[in-house]
mmCIF file of C-alpha atoms in Angstrom:
data_model
loop_
_atom_site.group_PDB
_atom_site.id
_atom_site.type_symbol
_atom_site.label_atom_id
_atom_site.label_comp_id
_atom_site.label_asym_id
_atom_site.label_seq_id
_atom_site.Cartn_x
_atom_site.Cartn_y
_atom_site.Cartn_z
ATOM 1 C CA MET A 1 -30.413 -44.461 -56.860
ATOM 2 C CA SER A 2 -34.122 -44.043 -57.494
ATOM 3 C CA ASP A 3 -35.372 -42.836 -60.864
ATOM 4 C CA TRP A 4 -36.510 -39.566 -59.278
ATOM 5 C CA HIS A 5 -33.071 -38.926 -57.750
ATOM 6 C CA ASP A 6 -31.443 -39.696 -61.125
ATOM 7 C CA GLU A 7 -33.784 -37.192 -62.795
ATOM 8 C CA LEU A 8 -33.032 -34.607 -60.112
ATOM 9 C CA GLU A 9 -29.284 -34.980 -60.622
ATOM 10 C CA LEU A 10 -29.661 -34.603 -64.396
ATOM 11 C CA ALA A 11 -31.879 -31.539 -63.905
ATOM 12 C CA LEU A 12 -29.174 -29.874 -61.787
ATOM 13 C CA LEU A 13 -26.405 -30.429 -64.373
ATOM 14 C CA PRO A 14 -26.753 -26.904 -65.864
ATOM 15 C CA LEU A 15 -25.501 -25.566 -62.505
ATOM 16 C CA GLU A 16 -22.469 -27.836 -62.317
ATOM 17 C CA ASP A 17 -20.080 -25.581 -64.233
ATOM 18 C CA LEU A 18 -20.909 -22.397 -62.332
ATOM 19 C CA ARG A 19 -17.797 -20.990 -60.743
ATOM 20 C CA VAL A 20 -19.369 -20.338 -57.360
ATOM 21 C CA ASP A 21 -18.777 -21.475 -53.806
ATOM 22 C CA SER A 22 -20.929 -23.962 -51.926
ATOM 23 C CA VAL A 23 -22.949 -21.248 -50.134
ATOM 24 C CA TYR A 24 -23.999 -19.625 -53.398
ATOM 25 C CA MET A 25 -24.709 -23.014 -55.010
ATOM 26 C CA THR A 26 -26.844 -24.042 -52.036
ATOM 27 C CA PHE A 27 -28.873 -20.821 -52.332
ATOM 28 C CA VAL A 28 -29.570 -21.540 -56.007
ATOM 29 C CA ILE A 29 -30.469 -25.223 -55.490
ATOM 30 C CA SER A 30 -32.640 -24.458 -52.457
ATOM 31 C CA ASN A 31 -34.635 -21.861 -54.358
ATOM 32 C CA ALA A 32 -35.193 -24.301 -57.233
ATOM 33 C CA LEU A 33 -36.389 -26.993 -54.794
ATOM 34 C CA SER A 34 -38.618 -24.522 -52.940
ATOM 35 C CA ASP A 35 -40.195 -23.363 -56.208
ATOM 36 C CA ARG A 36 -41.211 -27.001 -56.812
ATOM 37 C CA GLY A 37 -42.394 -27.508 -53.221
ATOM 38 C CA ILE A 38 -39.723 -30.162 -52.582
ATOM 39 C CA PHE A 39 -38.955 -30.524 -48.881
ATOM 40 C CA HIS A 40 -35.286 -30.031 -48.050
ATOM 41 C CA GLN A 41 -32.941 -28.611 -45.424
ATOM 42 C CA CYS A 42 -29.827 -26.574 -46.185
ATOM 43 C CA ARG A 43 -26.762 -27.149 -44.037
ATOM 44 C CA ILE A 44 -23.617 -25.206 -43.253
ATOM 45 C CA GLY A 45 -20.584 -26.701 -41.560
ATOM 46 C CA TYR A 46 -17.728 -28.720 -42.944
ATOM 47 C CA ALA A 47 -16.905 -31.821 -44.932
ATOM 48 C CA GLU A 48 -13.870 -33.899 -44.077
ATOM 49 C CA ASP A 49 -12.027 -36.366 -46.289
ATOM 50 C CA ARG A 50 -11.163 -39.097 -43.799
ATOM 51 C CA LEU A 51 -8.450 -40.448 -46.097
ATOM 52 C CA SER A 52 -6.432 -37.274 -46.719
ATOM 53 C CA ARG A 53 -7.647 -35.477 -43.542
ATOM 54 C CA MET A 54 -8.480 -32.436 -45.697
ATOM 55 C CA THR A 55 -11.431 -30.364 -44.541
ATOM 56 C CA THR A 56 -13.422 -27.746 -46.389
ATOM 57 C CA ALA A 57 -15.081 -25.153 -44.187
ATOM 58 C CA PRO A 58 -17.371 -23.451 -44.322
ATOM 59 C CA HIS A 59 -19.133 -25.865 -46.621
ATOM 60 C CA CYS A 60 -22.815 -25.993 -47.547
ATOM 61 C CA TRP A 61 -25.006 -28.729 -48.959
ATOM 62 C CA VAL A 62 -28.666 -29.666 -49.244
ATOM 63 C CA GLU A 63 -30.330 -32.548 -47.441
ATOM 64 C CA LEU A 64 -33.447 -34.196 -48.854
ATOM 65 C CA GLU A 65 -35.836 -36.666 -47.268
ATOM 66 C CA GLN A 66 -34.669 -40.209 -46.513
ATOM 67 C CA GLY A 67 -31.066 -39.118 -46.031
ATOM 68 C CA TRP A 68 -30.348 -38.029 -49.614
ATOM 69 C CA CYS A 69 -27.968 -35.093 -50.158
ATOM 70 C CA ILE A 70 -27.100 -32.691 -52.949
ATOM 71 C CA ASP A 71 -23.555 -31.354 -53.185
ATOM 72 C CA LEU A 72 -22.098 -29.994 -56.421
ATOM 73 C CA ARG A 73 -19.030 -28.365 -54.856
ATOM 74 C CA LEU A 74 -17.171 -30.839 -52.632
ATOM 75 C CA ARG A 75 -14.925 -32.201 -55.381
ATOM 76 C CA GLN A 76 -13.912 -28.640 -56.225
ATOM 77 C CA TRP A 77 -12.080 -28.545 -52.889
ATOM 78 C CA LEU A 78 -11.205 -32.162 -52.060
ATOM 79 C CA GLY A 79 -10.410 -33.520 -55.518
ATOM 80 C CA ASP A 80 -12.246 -35.062 -58.454
ATOM 81 C CA GLU A 81 -12.223 -38.668 -57.278
ATOM 82 C CA ASP A 82 -14.996 -41.239 -57.699
ATOM 83 C CA ASP A 83 -15.128 -42.071 -53.990
ATOM 84 C CA LEU A 84 -15.940 -38.453 -53.104
ATOM 85 C CA PRO A 85 -19.635 -37.537 -53.357
ATOM 86 C CA HIS A 86 -20.987 -35.320 -56.122
ATOM 87 C CA GLY A 87 -24.510 -34.603 -57.304
ATOM 88 C CA VAL A 88 -27.447 -36.341 -55.615
ATOM 89 C CA PHE A 89 -26.349 -39.172 -53.318
ATOM 90 C CA GLN A 90 -26.693 -41.087 -50.081
ATOM 91 C CA PRO A 91 -23.816 -40.135 -47.737
ATOM 92 C CA SER A 92 -23.586 -43.762 -46.586
ATOM 93 C CA ASP A 93 -22.377 -44.613 -50.124
ATOM 94 C CA TYR A 94 -19.331 -42.392 -49.497
ATOM 95 C CA PRO A 95 -17.812 -43.431 -46.143
ATOM 96 C CA ARG A 96 -14.622 -41.580 -47.015
ATOM 97 C CA VAL A 97 -16.363 -38.240 -46.317
ATOM 98 C CA ARG A 98 -17.897 -36.984 -43.107
ATOM 99 C CA TYR A 99 -20.360 -34.087 -43.196
ATOM 100 C CA GLN A 100 -21.035 -32.086 -40.042
ATOM 101 C CA GLY A 101 -23.257 -29.030 -39.943
ATOM 102 C CA THR A 102 -26.250 -27.103 -38.726
ATOM 103 C CA ALA A 103 -29.312 -25.680 -40.420
ATOM 104 C CA LEU A 104 -28.785 -22.775 -42.815
ATOM 105 C CA LEU A 105 -31.604 -20.353 -43.583
ATOM 106 C CA VAL A 106 -31.629 -19.492 -47.265
ATOM 107 C CA PRO A 107 -33.221 -16.311 -48.600
ATOM 108 C CA ARG A 108 -36.021 -16.590 -51.153
ATOM 109 C CA LEU A 109 -34.844 -15.046 -54.393
ATOM 110 C CA ASP A 110 -36.927 -14.204 -57.422
ATOM 111 C CA VAL A 111 -36.368 -15.966 -60.731
ATOM 112 C CA GLU A 112 -34.866 -12.899 -62.423
ATOM 113 C CA ASP A 113 -32.220 -12.609 -59.706
ATOM 114 C CA LEU A 114 -31.468 -16.342 -59.876
ATOM 115 C CA ARG A 115 -31.094 -16.178 -63.654
ATOM 116 C CA ALA A 116 -28.756 -13.166 -63.346
ATOM 117 C CA MET A 117 -26.723 -14.833 -60.578
ATOM 118 C CA THR A 118 -26.228 -17.981 -62.647
ATOM 119 C CA ASN A 119 -25.618 -16.445 -66.058
ATOM 120 C CA ASP A 120 -29.051 -17.810 -67.036
ATOM 121 C CA ALA A 121 -28.167 -21.423 -66.118
ATOM 122 C CA TYR A 122 -31.081 -21.325 -63.657
ATOM 123 C CA SER A 123 -33.565 -21.151 -66.533
ATOM 124 C CA LYS A 124 -32.217 -24.503 -67.802
ATOM 125 C CA VAL A 125 -32.939 -26.285 -64.492
ATOM 126 C CA LYS A 126 -36.126 -28.331 -64.959
ATOM 127 C CA LEU A 127 -36.722 -30.290 -61.766
ATOM 128 C CA PRO A 128 -38.728 -33.527 -61.938
ATOM 129 C CA TRP A 129 -42.075 -33.866 -60.195
ATOM 130 C CA LEU A 130 -42.188 -36.024 -57.103
ATOM 131 C CA ALA A 131 -44.730 -38.852 -57.147
ATOM 132 C CA GLY A 132 -48.026 -37.371 -56.028
ATOM 133 C CA GLN A 133 -46.898 -33.806 -56.726
ATOM 134 C CA ALA A 134 -48.219 -33.682 -60.281
ATOM 135 C CA ALA A 135 -51.741 -34.552 -59.131
ATOM 136 C CA ALA A 136 -51.658 -31.730 -56.566
ATOM 137 C CA ALA A 137 -50.347 -29.179 -59.072
#
């Protein structure tokens, strides 16, 4: 994992313990990424554990450039096992799981709403700057 992806995963940790579904979590993460100008695409569909044949649907996640994904909810449904993805990851590192989905449009929410929705955990999310972003800011 790159240093930036490590930093991103650490920055999202305050959201990890929220008791929300994947749709809600995706809304929160997407808004945080959009506020930083980080290109991403939200997805809705399903995730399947090829080993157990369990599927979670509907399921949402965030895709970043170069194939990276963010999913903080899959283990909530499929089990807390190391070979199931969690956090910021490359799906190819987790062949046990298959994601299938289409684009999801996420509403832009203001910071006050995001803080209220997350019991103020949103205010603790401090996303890292992408290389080149700090100079443009």
